Every structure is written in structure tokens, then in C-alpha cells.
Amino acid sequence: MLAFFHPSLLISSSPMRYMPLNQCIFDAHSHIGIFGSQYLKGRDITIFEGCEVASVSDQLNHMKSKGITTAVVVPHYTPDLHYPFDVLNPLVLDAAQHDGILGGLWVNPMPDCVEQTLHVLKLLDARPHGIVALKLSPTSWQSMYSPNPDSWSGVFKSCMLQIIEAAQKYDLVLHMHTSDGRASIAKYEKFVEQFGANTKIQLVHMGANAAGVFWLVPRFGDWVRKGYQVYADTSWCIDFGPDFMVRELNKSCPQALDRILFASDHPWGRFEVEVAKVLAINCSEEIKQ
């Protein structure tokens, strides 16, 4: 079982500096690797200049500067579906050799990525050090496919089932992106019901937008009570979301509070902003910890 720690934090006298009290900040997911300049929305844009984590040494320095004790790192990604496999999975494997860094390997069940995904699953037979998760991004749900198993067919279905079987066999967490469109949290209901009893599922971004939070929060405690191994992280979630989730679980399903994880999603998310969401939750310090 992967242990997640929540930070107990305070704001120092210096603006926008957040200092850990207990040095146990567990960042449940952030990204390693170069995004660089990409052609998006009709323009060449460079989004993360100066804040990308390009190497293992960058990751260690980032963790030291933010007071992060342990982090799960997953590949950054670009419109190129093969880049995370070819360049960044090897970087994650290297990073996971270092104390305090755990890794999530990139997989994608889309037909164009099946060969590379099966290669990743074969690597797991060697039990690579520090690998605790398999990462599925928004690019996993293209064409007619979604997290809803009813949408799966052919090669996609076969690959997706092999990903799930590998996660179960090696006790890995499935990092599954939630947002809108085909990655909408509402499309995960049948997935959780079919696989959640035997598979650890991290619903990355906790539904992300307002509609996603409205949908997930009333169901999350029910899933935990039914024995589903679901987790949700606070990164990139609309601001009221973590407070709403914690307040509702505190009333209806306190045991599910341990399933809400702190994550930064760096560099897509800003660490200080994600910490501020935790600080702003209207609950006891014990629950925040």
C-alpha cells in the first residue's frame, strides 16, 4: 500500500513562502521532463520556461526548495504520443533510484501506443526500484474511447485490460486524469465499479472543474464505503473543490479523508497555490495533516 502524507503548513513572514512544520510533504504527483515549445491553438508557445524539471538533479533541487520530503514523479507530456515513452519513462526510472522520489511510468492504450505500452508492462516483471504507479493522461481517451469500459473494443480493450492486470499484479496505483470531455469524471463510474475493488485508482485533479467536483464529491464517500480503492488529489482542482470534499467527508464518511491526497502537478500547477488550497480548507489541523 502506498502511504501518502499531507502537509502541516504555515505561512512565514515572507510573502508566498510556505514552510513545512513536520517535513512530511508528500507530493502525490508532479511531472518530470521537458515540455519546451509546442505548436498549440494555432501558435508556437513556450509555457513553462524557467520552471520545468528537466533532470533528476532538477527534481531533487525542486523538492529541497519546496520542503517536499517525497514525490511521485510522472512524465511530462506533449502532443507527441511517443515522447513520454521514448524519452521520459527512462528518466522516471532513473529518478526513482533516488531517495524520496517514487515513479509513475507512462502507458497509453490507444492503438498507436500499444507496442510501447506492452514494453512498459514487460519491464514491470523486473520490479524496477521505486515504481509505484502507471500514468494515463488525457491522450489515452481519443476517438470513441473513454474511461467507461463500455466504450472499449478491439486492441484498445485488450491493452487497457493488460494495464489494469499489471497494476493489480504489482500493486501499482493507476494515475487517471480527470477533466472534461472524454476524461470527464462522470465517465469513471463504471470503471470504478468494475475495477475499483481490486485496483488502486487515483482520480487526478478530483474532477478538475466545477461540474466534475459537483459530480464526484457526493459519490466519493459512497465508493470508499463500498470498498473501492479510490483516491483523489487536490491538484488543478477548482478552488472550492478540496474544501467542499473535506467538509462533506468529515460529515458523512470520515474514513475517506485519508483518500484525499496533496499534489502539486508541477509545473502545470504552482506549488504555492496548491498548498494555499490546503491551508484554506475549513477543517481541523489534524485533518489537514
mmCIF file of C-alpha atoms in Angstrom:
data_model
loop_
_atom_site.group_PDB
_atom_site.id
_atom_site.type_symbol
_atom_site.label_atom_id
_atom_site.label_comp_id
_atom_site.label_asym_id
_atom_site.label_seq_id
_atom_site.Cartn_x
_atom_site.Cartn_y
_atom_site.Cartn_z
ATOM 1 C CA MET A 1 0.000 0.000 0.000
ATOM 2 C CA LEU A 2 1.416 3.376 -0.955
ATOM 3 C CA ALA A 3 1.466 5.757 2.004
ATOM 4 C CA PHE A 4 0.553 9.378 1.386
ATOM 5 C CA PHE A 5 1.342 12.184 3.828
ATOM 6 C CA HIS A 6 -0.428 15.529 3.967
ATOM 7 C CA PRO A 7 1.484 18.663 4.920
ATOM 8 C CA SER A 8 1.006 20.592 8.121
ATOM 9 C CA LEU A 9 1.933 24.065 6.982
ATOM 10 C CA LEU A 10 2.082 27.685 7.971
ATOM 11 C CA ILE A 11 2.795 30.912 6.129
ATOM 12 C CA SER A 12 6.120 32.513 7.014
ATOM 13 C CA SER A 13 6.750 36.241 7.267
ATOM 14 C CA SER A 14 7.980 36.291 3.674
ATOM 15 C CA PRO A 15 5.067 36.580 1.204
ATOM 16 C CA MET A 16 4.230 33.429 -0.774
ATOM 17 C CA ARG A 17 6.681 31.266 1.197
ATOM 18 C CA TYR A 18 5.136 28.189 2.748
ATOM 19 C CA MET A 19 7.179 26.354 5.354
ATOM 20 C CA PRO A 20 6.529 22.783 6.478
ATOM 21 C CA LEU A 21 6.240 22.208 10.207
ATOM 22 C CA ASN A 22 6.874 18.478 10.156
ATOM 23 C CA GLN A 23 8.931 17.985 6.979
ATOM 24 C CA CYS A 24 6.442 15.390 5.702
ATOM 25 C CA ILE A 25 5.136 16.911 2.488
ATOM 26 C CA PHE A 26 4.223 14.086 0.139
ATOM 27 C CA ASP A 27 3.525 15.391 -3.366
ATOM 28 C CA ALA A 28 1.271 12.718 -4.836
ATOM 29 C CA HIS A 29 2.034 13.710 -8.414
ATOM 30 C CA SER A 30 4.228 16.097 -10.355
ATOM 31 C CA HIS A 31 5.892 15.999 -13.771
ATOM 32 C CA ILE A 32 9.483 15.490 -14.835
ATOM 33 C CA GLY A 33 10.850 16.235 -18.301
ATOM 34 C CA ILE A 34 10.834 18.996 -20.902
ATOM 35 C CA PHE A 35 7.651 20.358 -22.457
ATOM 36 C CA GLY A 36 9.537 23.018 -24.398
ATOM 37 C CA SER A 37 7.975 24.947 -27.247
ATOM 38 C CA GLN A 38 4.865 23.454 -28.820
ATOM 39 C CA TYR A 39 2.501 24.429 -31.622
ATOM 40 C CA LEU A 40 -0.851 24.746 -29.853
ATOM 41 C CA LYS A 41 -4.053 26.600 -30.700
ATOM 42 C CA GLY A 42 -2.533 27.981 -33.887
ATOM 43 C CA ARG A 43 0.637 29.420 -32.340
ATOM 44 C CA ASP A 44 4.094 28.322 -31.195
ATOM 45 C CA ILE A 45 4.087 28.778 -27.422
ATOM 46 C CA THR A 46 6.570 28.152 -24.626
ATOM 47 C CA ILE A 47 4.601 27.707 -21.421
ATOM 48 C CA PHE A 48 6.970 26.512 -18.711
ATOM 49 C CA GLU A 49 10.222 28.331 -19.413
ATOM 50 C CA GLY A 50 12.266 28.584 -16.229
ATOM 51 C CA CYS A 51 10.182 26.173 -14.151
ATOM 52 C CA GLU A 52 10.424 22.817 -15.920
ATOM 53 C CA VAL A 53 12.041 19.908 -14.093
ATOM 54 C CA ALA A 54 14.342 18.626 -16.799
ATOM 55 C CA SER A 55 16.550 16.192 -14.889
ATOM 56 C CA VAL A 56 16.908 14.200 -11.696
ATOM 57 C CA SER A 57 19.071 16.929 -10.176
ATOM 58 C CA ASP A 58 16.373 19.488 -11.043
ATOM 59 C CA GLN A 59 13.813 17.305 -9.273
ATOM 60 C CA LEU A 60 15.937 16.988 -6.152
ATOM 61 C CA ASN A 61 16.565 20.746 -6.097
ATOM 62 C CA HIS A 62 12.851 21.443 -6.606
ATOM 63 C CA MET A 63 11.930 19.185 -3.703
ATOM 64 C CA LYS A 64 14.532 20.770 -1.439
ATOM 65 C CA SER A 65 13.393 24.302 -2.283
ATOM 66 C CA LYS A 66 9.728 23.482 -1.565
ATOM 67 C CA GLY A 67 10.239 21.309 1.506
ATOM 68 C CA ILE A 68 8.920 18.202 -0.255
ATOM 69 C CA THR A 69 10.048 15.048 1.520
ATOM 70 C CA THR A 70 8.688 12.543 -1.004
ATOM 71 C CA ALA A 71 7.252 12.942 -4.502
ATOM 72 C CA VAL A 72 5.671 10.732 -7.127
ATOM 73 C CA VAL A 73 7.007 11.899 -10.496
ATOM 74 C CA VAL A 74 5.411 11.034 -13.829
ATOM 75 C CA PRO A 75 6.472 12.001 -17.349
ATOM 76 C CA HIS A 76 5.619 15.406 -18.702
ATOM 77 C CA TYR A 77 3.765 15.114 -21.999
ATOM 78 C CA THR A 78 3.325 16.917 -25.287
ATOM 79 C CA PRO A 79 1.131 16.378 -28.368
ATOM 80 C CA ASP A 80 3.681 13.744 -29.454
ATOM 81 C CA LEU A 81 2.200 10.500 -28.076
ATOM 82 C CA HIS A 82 5.542 8.679 -28.202
ATOM 83 C CA TYR A 83 7.753 11.259 -26.480
ATOM 84 C CA PRO A 84 6.865 10.183 -22.910
ATOM 85 C CA PHE A 85 7.704 6.570 -23.773
ATOM 86 C CA ASP A 86 10.933 7.191 -25.680
ATOM 87 C CA VAL A 87 12.486 9.942 -23.569
ATOM 88 C CA LEU A 88 10.727 10.371 -20.237
ATOM 89 C CA ASN A 89 9.968 6.879 -18.949
ATOM 90 C CA PRO A 90 13.747 6.206 -18.827
ATOM 91 C CA LEU A 91 14.118 9.491 -16.896
ATOM 92 C CA VAL A 92 11.464 8.380 -14.395
ATOM 93 C CA LEU A 93 13.224 5.038 -13.935
ATOM 94 C CA ASP A 94 16.460 6.904 -13.225
ATOM 95 C CA ALA A 95 14.785 9.348 -10.833
ATOM 96 C CA ALA A 96 13.140 6.539 -8.862
ATOM 97 C CA GLN A 97 16.579 5.250 -7.876
ATOM 98 C CA HIS A 98 16.957 8.261 -5.569
ATOM 99 C CA ASP A 99 15.713 8.543 -2.008
ATOM 100 C CA GLY A 100 12.452 10.471 -1.757
ATOM 101 C CA ILE A 101 11.484 10.019 -5.416
ATOM 102 C CA LEU A 102 8.889 7.487 -6.500
ATOM 103 C CA GLY A 103 7.940 6.989 -10.127
ATOM 104 C CA GLY A 104 4.897 6.518 -12.324
ATOM 105 C CA LEU A 105 5.507 5.056 -15.791
ATOM 106 C CA TRP A 106 3.627 6.302 -18.837
ATOM 107 C CA VAL A 107 1.156 3.971 -20.537
ATOM 108 C CA ASN A 108 -1.421 4.620 -23.247
ATOM 109 C CA PRO A 109 -3.933 2.061 -24.601
ATOM 110 C CA MET A 110 -4.509 3.883 -27.891
ATOM 111 C CA PRO A 111 -3.660 1.577 -30.836
ATOM 112 C CA ASP A 112 -0.683 3.710 -31.925
ATOM 113 C CA CYS A 113 0.889 3.248 -28.474
ATOM 114 C CA VAL A 114 0.100 -0.392 -27.733
ATOM 115 C CA GLU A 115 3.548 -1.762 -28.612
ATOM 116 C CA GLN A 116 5.294 0.754 -26.336
ATOM 117 C CA THR A 117 2.772 0.210 -23.542
ATOM 118 C CA LEU A 118 3.267 -3.558 -23.616
ATOM 119 C CA HIS A 119 7.018 -2.965 -23.411
ATOM 120 C CA VAL A 120 6.459 -0.909 -20.235
ATOM 121 C CA LEU A 121 4.318 -3.680 -18.741
ATOM 122 C CA LYS A 122 7.042 -6.212 -19.507
ATOM 123 C CA LEU A 123 9.565 -4.017 -17.676
ATOM 124 C CA LEU A 124 7.465 -4.409 -14.536
ATOM 125 C CA ASP A 125 8.387 -8.092 -14.377
ATOM 126 C CA ALA A 126 11.812 -6.950 -13.181
ATOM 127 C CA ARG A 127 10.198 -4.930 -10.371
ATOM 128 C CA PRO A 128 12.045 -1.663 -11.146
ATOM 129 C CA HIS A 129 13.026 0.201 -7.981
ATOM 130 C CA GLY A 130 10.687 2.939 -6.797
ATOM 131 C CA ILE A 131 7.975 2.471 -9.431
ATOM 132 C CA VAL A 132 4.597 2.780 -7.712
ATOM 133 C CA ALA A 133 2.181 3.938 -10.425
ATOM 134 C CA LEU A 134 1.086 3.762 -14.042
ATOM 135 C CA LYS A 135 0.078 7.081 -15.594
ATOM 136 C CA LEU A 136 -2.797 7.515 -18.069
ATOM 137 C CA SER A 137 -3.206 11.033 -19.467
ATOM 138 C CA PRO A 138 -5.998 12.765 -21.441
ATOM 139 C CA THR A 139 -4.372 11.403 -24.613
ATOM 140 C CA SER A 140 -5.492 7.915 -23.549
ATOM 141 C CA TRP A 141 -9.107 8.721 -24.393
ATOM 142 C CA GLN A 142 -9.212 9.612 -28.071
ATOM 143 C CA SER A 143 -11.555 8.625 -30.880
ATOM 144 C CA MET A 144 -14.577 6.804 -29.409
ATOM 145 C CA TYR A 145 -12.828 5.702 -26.202
ATOM 146 C CA SER A 146 -13.261 6.929 -22.626
ATOM 147 C CA PRO A 147 -12.695 5.537 -19.101
ATOM 148 C CA ASN A 148 -16.116 3.879 -19.389
ATOM 149 C CA PRO A 149 -15.376 0.189 -20.129
ATOM 150 C CA ASP A 150 -18.468 0.054 -22.344
ATOM 151 C CA SER A 151 -16.593 2.229 -24.865
ATOM 152 C CA TRP A 152 -13.653 -0.186 -25.203
ATOM 153 C CA SER A 153 -13.181 -2.572 -28.094
ATOM 154 C CA GLY A 154 -10.531 -4.432 -30.038
ATOM 155 C CA VAL A 155 -6.866 -3.666 -29.469
ATOM 156 C CA PHE A 156 -7.701 -0.774 -27.147
ATOM 157 C CA LYS A 157 -9.734 -3.016 -24.835
ATOM 158 C CA SER A 158 -7.067 -5.712 -24.780
ATOM 159 C CA CYS A 159 -4.342 -3.199 -23.905
ATOM 160 C CA MET A 160 -6.443 -1.467 -21.258
ATOM 161 C CA LEU A 161 -7.196 -4.764 -19.537
ATOM 162 C CA GLN A 162 -3.490 -5.636 -19.536
ATOM 163 C CA ILE A 163 -2.698 -2.265 -17.920
ATOM 164 C CA ILE A 164 -5.246 -2.953 -15.183
ATOM 165 C CA GLU A 165 -3.986 -6.508 -14.653
ATOM 166 C CA ALA A 166 -0.410 -5.227 -14.300
ATOM 167 C CA ALA A 167 -1.493 -2.632 -11.746
ATOM 168 C CA GLN A 168 -3.218 -5.350 -9.739
ATOM 169 C CA LYS A 169 -0.341 -7.833 -10.050
ATOM 170 C CA TYR A 170 2.332 -5.368 -8.925
ATOM 171 C CA ASP A 171 0.172 -3.336 -6.523
ATOM 172 C CA LEU A 172 0.560 -0.137 -8.534
ATOM 173 C CA VAL A 173 -1.666 2.927 -8.462
ATOM 174 C CA LEU A 174 -3.412 3.898 -11.699
ATOM 175 C CA HIS A 175 -2.966 7.680 -12.076
ATOM 176 C CA MET A 176 -6.010 8.616 -14.164
ATOM 177 C CA HIS A 177 -6.544 12.179 -15.375
ATOM 178 C CA THR A 178 -9.945 13.787 -14.874
ATOM 179 C CA SER A 179 -11.092 16.996 -16.539
ATOM 180 C CA ASP A 180 -13.742 17.423 -19.217
ATOM 181 C CA GLY A 181 -14.751 15.810 -22.484
ATOM 182 C CA ARG A 182 -13.739 12.147 -22.689
ATOM 183 C CA ALA A 183 -11.870 12.442 -19.372
ATOM 184 C CA SER A 184 -14.949 13.702 -17.526
ATOM 185 C CA ILE A 185 -15.197 12.248 -14.019
ATOM 186 C CA ALA A 186 -18.744 11.067 -14.801
ATOM 187 C CA LYS A 187 -17.257 8.607 -17.312
ATOM 188 C CA TYR A 188 -15.358 6.872 -14.487
ATOM 189 C CA GLU A 189 -18.374 5.482 -12.649
ATOM 190 C CA LYS A 190 -18.479 2.099 -14.393
ATOM 191 C CA PHE A 191 -14.678 1.908 -14.328
ATOM 192 C CA VAL A 192 -14.608 2.289 -10.543
ATOM 193 C CA GLU A 193 -17.482 -0.147 -10.070
ATOM 194 C CA GLN A 194 -15.876 -2.774 -12.315
ATOM 195 C CA PHE A 195 -12.228 -2.489 -11.240
ATOM 196 C CA GLY A 196 -12.063 -0.424 -8.054
ATOM 197 C CA ALA A 197 -12.394 -3.326 -5.607
ATOM 198 C CA ASN A 198 -9.075 -4.797 -6.765
ATOM 199 C CA THR A 199 -7.236 -1.801 -8.242
ATOM 200 C CA LYS A 200 -5.879 1.374 -6.660
ATOM 201 C CA ILE A 201 -7.244 4.311 -8.685
ATOM 202 C CA GLN A 202 -6.031 7.886 -8.210
ATOM 203 C CA LEU A 203 -8.538 10.301 -9.721
ATOM 204 C CA VAL A 204 -6.073 13.009 -10.619
ATOM 205 C CA HIS A 205 -7.455 16.571 -10.231
ATOM 206 C CA MET A 206 -10.536 15.384 -8.304
ATOM 207 C CA GLY A 207 -12.869 16.103 -11.216
ATOM 208 C CA ALA A 208 -10.983 19.340 -12.023
ATOM 209 C CA ASN A 209 -13.774 21.755 -12.912
ATOM 210 C CA ALA A 210 -16.936 22.792 -11.062
ATOM 211 C CA ALA A 211 -19.131 20.221 -12.795
ATOM 212 C CA GLY A 212 -16.630 17.487 -12.006
ATOM 213 C CA VAL A 213 -16.497 18.430 -8.325
ATOM 214 C CA PHE A 214 -20.296 18.570 -8.134
ATOM 215 C CA TRP A 215 -20.420 15.048 -9.551
ATOM 216 C CA LEU A 216 -17.582 13.442 -7.570
ATOM 217 C CA VAL A 217 -17.967 14.763 -4.026
ATOM 218 C CA PRO A 218 -21.369 13.157 -3.257
ATOM 219 C CA ARG A 219 -20.163 9.805 -4.654
ATOM 220 C CA PHE A 220 -16.622 9.587 -3.286
ATOM 221 C CA GLY A 221 -17.579 8.574 0.253
ATOM 222 C CA ASP A 222 -20.036 6.018 -1.116
ATOM 223 C CA TRP A 223 -17.261 4.418 -3.170
ATOM 224 C CA VAL A 224 -14.976 4.181 -0.159
ATOM 225 C CA ARG A 225 -17.733 2.633 1.975
ATOM 226 C CA LYS A 226 -18.313 0.030 -0.747
ATOM 227 C CA GLY A 227 -14.659 -0.986 -0.585
ATOM 228 C CA TYR A 228 -13.408 0.623 -3.779
ATOM 229 C CA GLN A 229 -9.721 1.605 -3.611
ATOM 230 C CA VAL A 230 -10.217 5.153 -4.861
ATOM 231 C CA TYR A 231 -8.096 8.208 -4.102
ATOM 232 C CA ALA A 232 -8.346 11.796 -5.344
ATOM 233 C CA ASP A 233 -5.715 14.510 -5.374
ATOM 234 C CA THR A 234 -6.228 18.232 -4.895
ATOM 235 C CA SER A 235 -4.067 19.465 -7.785
ATOM 236 C CA TRP A 236 -5.550 21.592 -10.550
ATOM 237 C CA CYS A 237 -8.980 21.259 -8.960
ATOM 238 C CA ILE A 238 -11.242 24.305 -8.910
ATOM 239 C CA ASP A 239 -10.522 26.265 -5.738
ATOM 240 C CA PHE A 240 -13.616 25.420 -3.713
ATOM 241 C CA GLY A 241 -13.287 21.704 -4.503
ATOM 242 C CA PRO A 242 -10.924 20.474 -1.743
ATOM 243 C CA ASP A 243 -12.799 22.410 0.939
ATOM 244 C CA PHE A 244 -16.139 21.026 -0.293
ATOM 245 C CA MET A 245 -14.783 17.471 -0.417
ATOM 246 C CA VAL A 246 -13.231 17.543 3.060
ATOM 247 C CA ARG A 247 -16.296 19.162 4.627
ATOM 248 C CA GLU A 248 -18.653 16.571 3.140
ATOM 249 C CA LEU A 249 -16.454 13.600 4.018
ATOM 250 C CA ASN A 250 -15.957 14.891 7.547
ATOM 251 C CA LYS A 251 -19.728 14.704 7.972
ATOM 252 C CA SER A 252 -20.621 11.578 6.014
ATOM 253 C CA CYS A 253 -17.538 9.340 5.675
ATOM 254 C CA PRO A 254 -14.561 10.386 7.848
ATOM 255 C CA GLN A 255 -12.602 7.261 6.929
ATOM 256 C CA ALA A 256 -12.428 8.550 3.345
ATOM 257 C CA LEU A 257 -10.445 11.623 4.409
ATOM 258 C CA ASP A 258 -7.290 9.516 4.188
ATOM 259 C CA ARG A 259 -8.020 9.093 0.481
ATOM 260 C CA ILE A 260 -7.645 12.814 -0.339
ATOM 261 C CA LEU A 261 -4.058 13.479 -1.381
ATOM 262 C CA PHE A 262 -1.992 16.631 -1.669
ATOM 263 C CA ALA A 263 -0.426 17.053 -5.124
ATOM 264 C CA SER A 264 1.140 19.954 -6.980
ATOM 265 C CA ASP A 265 1.009 18.748 -10.622
ATOM 266 C CA HIS A 266 4.151 20.871 -11.098
ATOM 267 C CA PRO A 267 4.734 22.606 -13.473
ATOM 268 C CA TRP A 268 1.108 22.547 -14.678
ATOM 269 C CA GLY A 269 0.204 23.557 -11.151
ATOM 270 C CA ARG A 270 2.031 26.017 -8.925
ATOM 271 C CA PHE A 271 3.163 24.500 -5.651
ATOM 272 C CA GLU A 272 2.370 27.592 -3.564
ATOM 273 C CA VAL A 273 -1.147 27.808 -4.974
ATOM 274 C CA GLU A 274 -1.827 24.134 -4.334
ATOM 275 C CA VAL A 275 -0.569 24.492 -0.753
ATOM 276 C CA ALA A 276 -2.850 27.508 -0.298
ATOM 277 C CA LYS A 277 -5.846 25.322 -1.182
ATOM 278 C CA VAL A 278 -4.946 23.007 1.686
ATOM 279 C CA LEU A 279 -4.411 25.894 4.092
ATOM 280 C CA ALA A 280 -7.795 27.350 3.142
ATOM 281 C CA ILE A 281 -9.793 24.199 3.921
ATOM 282 C CA ASN A 282 -12.219 24.874 6.760
ATOM 283 C CA CYS A 283 -11.311 21.924 8.985
ATOM 284 C CA SER A 284 -9.110 20.989 11.908
ATOM 285 C CA GLU A 285 -5.334 20.973 11.683
ATOM 286 C CA GLU A 286 -5.461 17.264 12.461
ATOM 287 C CA ILE A 287 -7.453 16.603 9.294
ATOM 288 C CA LYS A 288 -5.103 18.796 7.241
ATOM 289 C CA GLN A 289 -2.165 16.760 8.481
#
